[in-house]
Amino acid sequence: MLNCKMSESSKMFLNENFPEFFKCKNLDEALLALDDYITMNGLDKNDNMTDFGHEAQSVYDEIYMCNE
């Protein structure tokens, strides 16, 4: 299971919306998978980021910054 730094709210978001994140072998793989998830689920028909997409992007940004 992937071990990385993140807030409890980010863990809860990922557990509810993208639990596959925790099955990745390393952080780089997990962040790429999360980026793909955001692209597939966080954009509207005009490719503008939705509220859900912004929330998911905030989780991505937090994990990236906390694990530099």
Tab-separated table of N, CA and C in Angstrom:
chain	number	residue	atom	x	y	z
A	1	MET	N	0.829	-1.184	0.000
A	1	MET	CA	0.000	0.000	0.000
A	1	MET	C	0.875	1.250	0.000
A	2	LEU	N	0.467	2.225	-0.742
A	2	LEU	CA	1.214	3.458	-0.890
A	2	LEU	C	1.263	4.225	0.425
A	3	ASN	N	2.436	4.733	0.753
A	3	ASN	CA	2.608	5.525	1.957
A	3	ASN	C	3.125	6.906	1.559
A	4	CYS	N	2.307	7.939	1.799
A	4	CYS	CA	2.738	9.304	1.511
A	4	CYS	C	2.016	10.254	2.452
A	5	LYS	N	2.535	11.469	2.545
A	5	LYS	CA	1.971	12.470	3.439
A	5	LYS	C	0.765	13.139	2.786
A	6	MET	N	-0.315	13.278	3.569
A	6	MET	CA	-1.495	14.019	3.131
A	6	MET	C	-2.403	14.235	4.330
A	7	SER	N	-3.290	15.198	4.212
A	7	SER	CA	-4.235	15.486	5.288
A	7	SER	C	-5.303	14.401	5.377
A	8	GLU	N	-5.977	14.371	6.497
A	8	GLU	CA	-7.076	13.422	6.676
A	8	GLU	C	-8.197	13.686	5.670
A	9	SER	N	-8.442	14.960	5.358
A	9	SER	CA	-9.502	15.270	4.395
A	9	SER	C	-9.156	14.755	3.001
A	10	SER	N	-7.873	14.804	2.637
A	10	SER	CA	-7.466	14.251	1.341
A	10	SER	C	-7.592	12.738	1.324
A	11	LYS	N	-7.215	12.092	2.432
A	11	LYS	CA	-7.377	10.635	2.524
A	11	LYS	C	-8.839	10.254	2.375
A	12	MET	N	-9.712	11.015	3.036
A	12	MET	CA	-11.135	10.716	2.966
A	12	MET	C	-11.649	10.910	1.532
A	13	PHE	N	-11.228	12.001	0.890
A	13	PHE	CA	-11.645	12.251	-0.496
A	13	PHE	C	-11.219	11.097	-1.397
A	14	LEU	N	-9.969	10.676	-1.284
A	14	LEU	CA	-9.472	9.596	-2.134
A	14	LEU	C	-10.154	8.269	-1.817
A	15	ASN	N	-10.362	7.968	-0.547
A	15	ASN	CA	-11.055	6.727	-0.190
A	15	ASN	C	-12.457	6.685	-0.768
A	16	GLU	N	-13.134	7.822	-0.791
A	16	GLU	CA	-14.501	7.881	-1.300
A	16	GLU	C	-14.576	7.919	-2.827
A	17	ASN	N	-13.612	8.558	-3.466
A	17	ASN	CA	-13.710	8.820	-4.901
A	17	ASN	C	-12.703	8.081	-5.776
A	18	PHE	N	-11.531	7.799	-5.238
A	18	PHE	CA	-10.488	7.169	-6.052
A	18	PHE	C	-9.590	6.288	-5.178
A	19	PRO	N	-10.160	5.217	-4.598
A	19	PRO	CA	-9.378	4.362	-3.690
A	19	PRO	C	-8.214	3.650	-4.383
A	20	GLU	N	-8.249	3.577	-5.697
A	20	GLU	CA	-7.152	2.948	-6.446
A	20	GLU	C	-5.828	3.678	-6.219
A	21	PHE	N	-5.904	4.938	-5.813
A	21	PHE	CA	-4.701	5.727	-5.537
A	21	PHE	C	-3.776	4.982	-4.588
A	22	PHE	N	-4.355	4.363	-3.560
A	22	PHE	CA	-3.563	3.713	-2.523
A	22	PHE	C	-2.981	2.371	-2.954
A	23	LYS	N	-3.387	1.869	-4.097
A	23	LYS	CA	-2.873	0.594	-4.600
A	23	LYS	C	-1.665	0.773	-5.516
A	24	CYS	N	-1.321	2.007	-5.831
A	24	CYS	CA	-0.181	2.275	-6.715
A	24	CYS	C	1.123	1.918	-6.017
A	25	LYS	N	2.128	1.584	-6.815
A	25	LYS	CA	3.408	1.116	-6.281
A	25	LYS	C	4.255	2.238	-5.699
A	26	ASN	N	4.124	3.440	-6.254
A	26	ASN	CA	4.922	4.565	-5.765
A	26	ASN	C	4.156	5.868	-5.991
A	27	LEU	N	4.677	6.939	-5.459
A	27	LEU	CA	3.985	8.221	-5.510
A	27	LEU	C	3.863	8.741	-6.941
A	28	ASP	N	4.898	8.585	-7.747
A	28	ASP	CA	4.821	9.060	-9.134
A	28	ASP	C	3.680	8.377	-9.882
A	29	GLU	N	3.577	7.076	-9.724
A	29	GLU	CA	2.502	6.323	-10.373
A	29	GLU	C	1.134	6.778	-9.853
A	30	ALA	N	1.051	7.000	-8.559
A	30	ALA	CA	-0.211	7.414	-7.947
A	30	ALA	C	-0.642	8.796	-8.437
A	31	LEU	N	0.299	9.725	-8.522
A	31	LEU	CA	-0.035	11.069	-8.990
A	31	LEU	C	-0.430	11.069	-10.467
A	32	LEU	N	0.226	10.252	-11.272
A	32	LEU	CA	-0.173	10.137	-12.686
A	32	LEU	C	-1.583	9.569	-12.795
A	33	ALA	N	-1.888	8.571	-11.982
A	33	ALA	CA	-3.225	7.980	-11.998
A	33	ALA	C	-4.270	8.997	-11.534
A	34	LEU	N	-3.938	9.775	-10.507
A	34	LEU	CA	-4.863	10.801	-10.028
A	34	LEU	C	-5.063	11.886	-11.081
A	35	ASP	N	-4.011	12.254	-11.779
A	35	ASP	CA	-4.127	13.231	-12.863
A	35	ASP	C	-5.066	12.712	-13.952
A	36	ASP	N	-4.923	11.453	-14.322
A	36	ASP	CA	-5.833	10.850	-15.307
A	36	ASP	C	-7.272	10.865	-14.801
A	37	TYR	N	-7.442	10.548	-13.519
A	37	TYR	CA	-8.779	10.546	-12.914
A	37	TYR	C	-9.401	11.945	-12.983
A	38	ILE	N	-8.617	12.961	-12.683
A	38	ILE	CA	-9.108	14.341	-12.737
A	38	ILE	C	-9.505	14.702	-14.168
A	39	THR	N	-8.690	14.317	-15.122
A	39	THR	CA	-8.987	14.604	-16.533
A	39	THR	C	-10.281	13.925	-16.967
A	40	MET	N	-10.495	12.699	-16.517
A	40	MET	CA	-11.677	11.950	-16.930
A	40	MET	C	-12.949	12.367	-16.178
A	41	ASN	N	-12.810	12.808	-14.930
A	41	ASN	CA	-13.988	13.034	-14.088
A	41	ASN	C	-14.159	14.466	-13.589
A	42	GLY	N	-13.177	15.314	-13.825
A	42	GLY	CA	-13.226	16.650	-13.260
A	42	GLY	C	-13.427	17.763	-14.256
A	43	LEU	N	-13.777	17.402	-15.487
A	43	LEU	CA	-13.985	18.406	-16.524
A	43	LEU	C	-15.396	18.290	-17.085
A	44	ASP	N	-15.950	19.422	-17.503
A	44	ASP	CA	-17.272	19.382	-18.134
A	44	ASP	C	-17.124	19.151	-19.631
A	45	LYS	N	-18.221	19.209	-20.364
A	45	LYS	CA	-18.197	18.906	-21.804
A	45	LYS	C	-17.359	19.897	-22.604
A	46	ASN	N	-17.085	21.076	-22.025
A	46	ASN	CA	-16.244	22.076	-22.691
A	46	ASN	C	-14.809	22.065	-22.167
A	47	ASP	N	-14.475	21.032	-21.421
A	47	ASP	CA	-13.152	20.867	-20.814
A	47	ASP	C	-12.809	21.940	-19.794
A	48	ASN	N	-13.824	22.526	-19.181
A	48	ASN	CA	-13.615	23.428	-18.053
A	48	ASN	C	-13.679	22.614	-16.771
A	49	MET	N	-12.832	22.960	-15.808
A	49	MET	CA	-12.808	22.204	-14.571
A	49	MET	C	-14.085	22.463	-13.769
A	50	THR	N	-14.670	21.381	-13.279
A	50	THR	CA	-15.875	21.455	-12.450
A	50	THR	C	-15.482	21.678	-10.991
A	51	ASP	N	-16.469	21.895	-10.141
A	51	ASP	CA	-16.190	22.025	-8.706
A	51	ASP	C	-15.521	20.757	-8.184
A	52	PHE	N	-16.008	19.603	-8.638
A	52	PHE	CA	-15.392	18.337	-8.244
A	52	PHE	C	-13.943	18.288	-8.723
A	53	GLY	N	-13.707	18.731	-9.941
A	53	GLY	CA	-12.353	18.754	-10.484
A	53	GLY	C	-11.426	19.643	-9.678
A	54	HIS	N	-11.925	20.794	-9.243
A	54	HIS	CA	-11.115	21.694	-8.414
A	54	HIS	C	-10.781	21.048	-7.070
A	55	GLU	N	-11.748	20.353	-6.497
A	55	GLU	CA	-11.497	19.667	-5.233
A	55	GLU	C	-10.435	18.580	-5.414
A	56	ALA	N	-10.570	17.795	-6.476
A	56	ALA	CA	-9.599	16.735	-6.747
A	56	ALA	C	-8.225	17.325	-7.052
A	57	GLN	N	-8.176	18.434	-7.774
A	57	GLN	CA	-6.901	19.079	-8.080
A	57	GLN	C	-6.238	19.605	-6.813
A	58	SER	N	-7.030	20.091	-5.869
A	58	SER	CA	-6.480	20.554	-4.591
A	58	SER	C	-5.849	19.400	-3.821
A	59	VAL	N	-6.479	18.238	-3.875
A	59	VAL	CA	-5.909	17.048	-3.240
A	59	VAL	C	-4.584	16.694	-3.910
A	60	TYR	N	-4.575	16.688	-5.230
A	60	TYR	CA	-3.347	16.404	-5.984
A	60	TYR	C	-2.245	17.372	-5.571
A	61	ASP	N	-2.553	18.667	-5.568
A	61	ASP	CA	-1.549	19.696	-5.253
A	61	ASP	C	-1.001	19.519	-3.839
A	62	GLU	N	-1.895	19.230	-2.896
A	62	GLU	CA	-1.446	19.034	-1.517
A	62	GLU	C	-0.488	17.856	-1.422
A	63	ILE	N	-0.849	16.732	-2.026
A	63	ILE	CA	0.014	15.550	-1.960
A	63	ILE	C	1.354	15.828	-2.625
A	64	TYR	N	1.325	16.489	-3.760
A	64	TYR	CA	2.565	16.807	-4.452
A	64	TYR	C	3.473	17.681	-3.573
A	65	MET	N	2.890	18.727	-2.986
A	65	MET	CA	3.686	19.659	-2.178
A	65	MET	C	4.189	19.035	-0.873
A	66	CYS	N	3.415	18.169	-0.288
A	66	CYS	CA	3.815	17.555	0.992
A	66	CYS	C	4.847	16.445	0.823
A	67	ASN	N	5.073	16.026	-0.396
A	67	ASN	CA	5.975	14.886	-0.629
A	67	ASN	C	7.105	15.211	-1.595
A	68	GLU	N	7.484	16.479	-1.675
A	68	GLU	CA	8.580	16.882	-2.573
A	68	GLU	C	9.885	16.251	-2.147
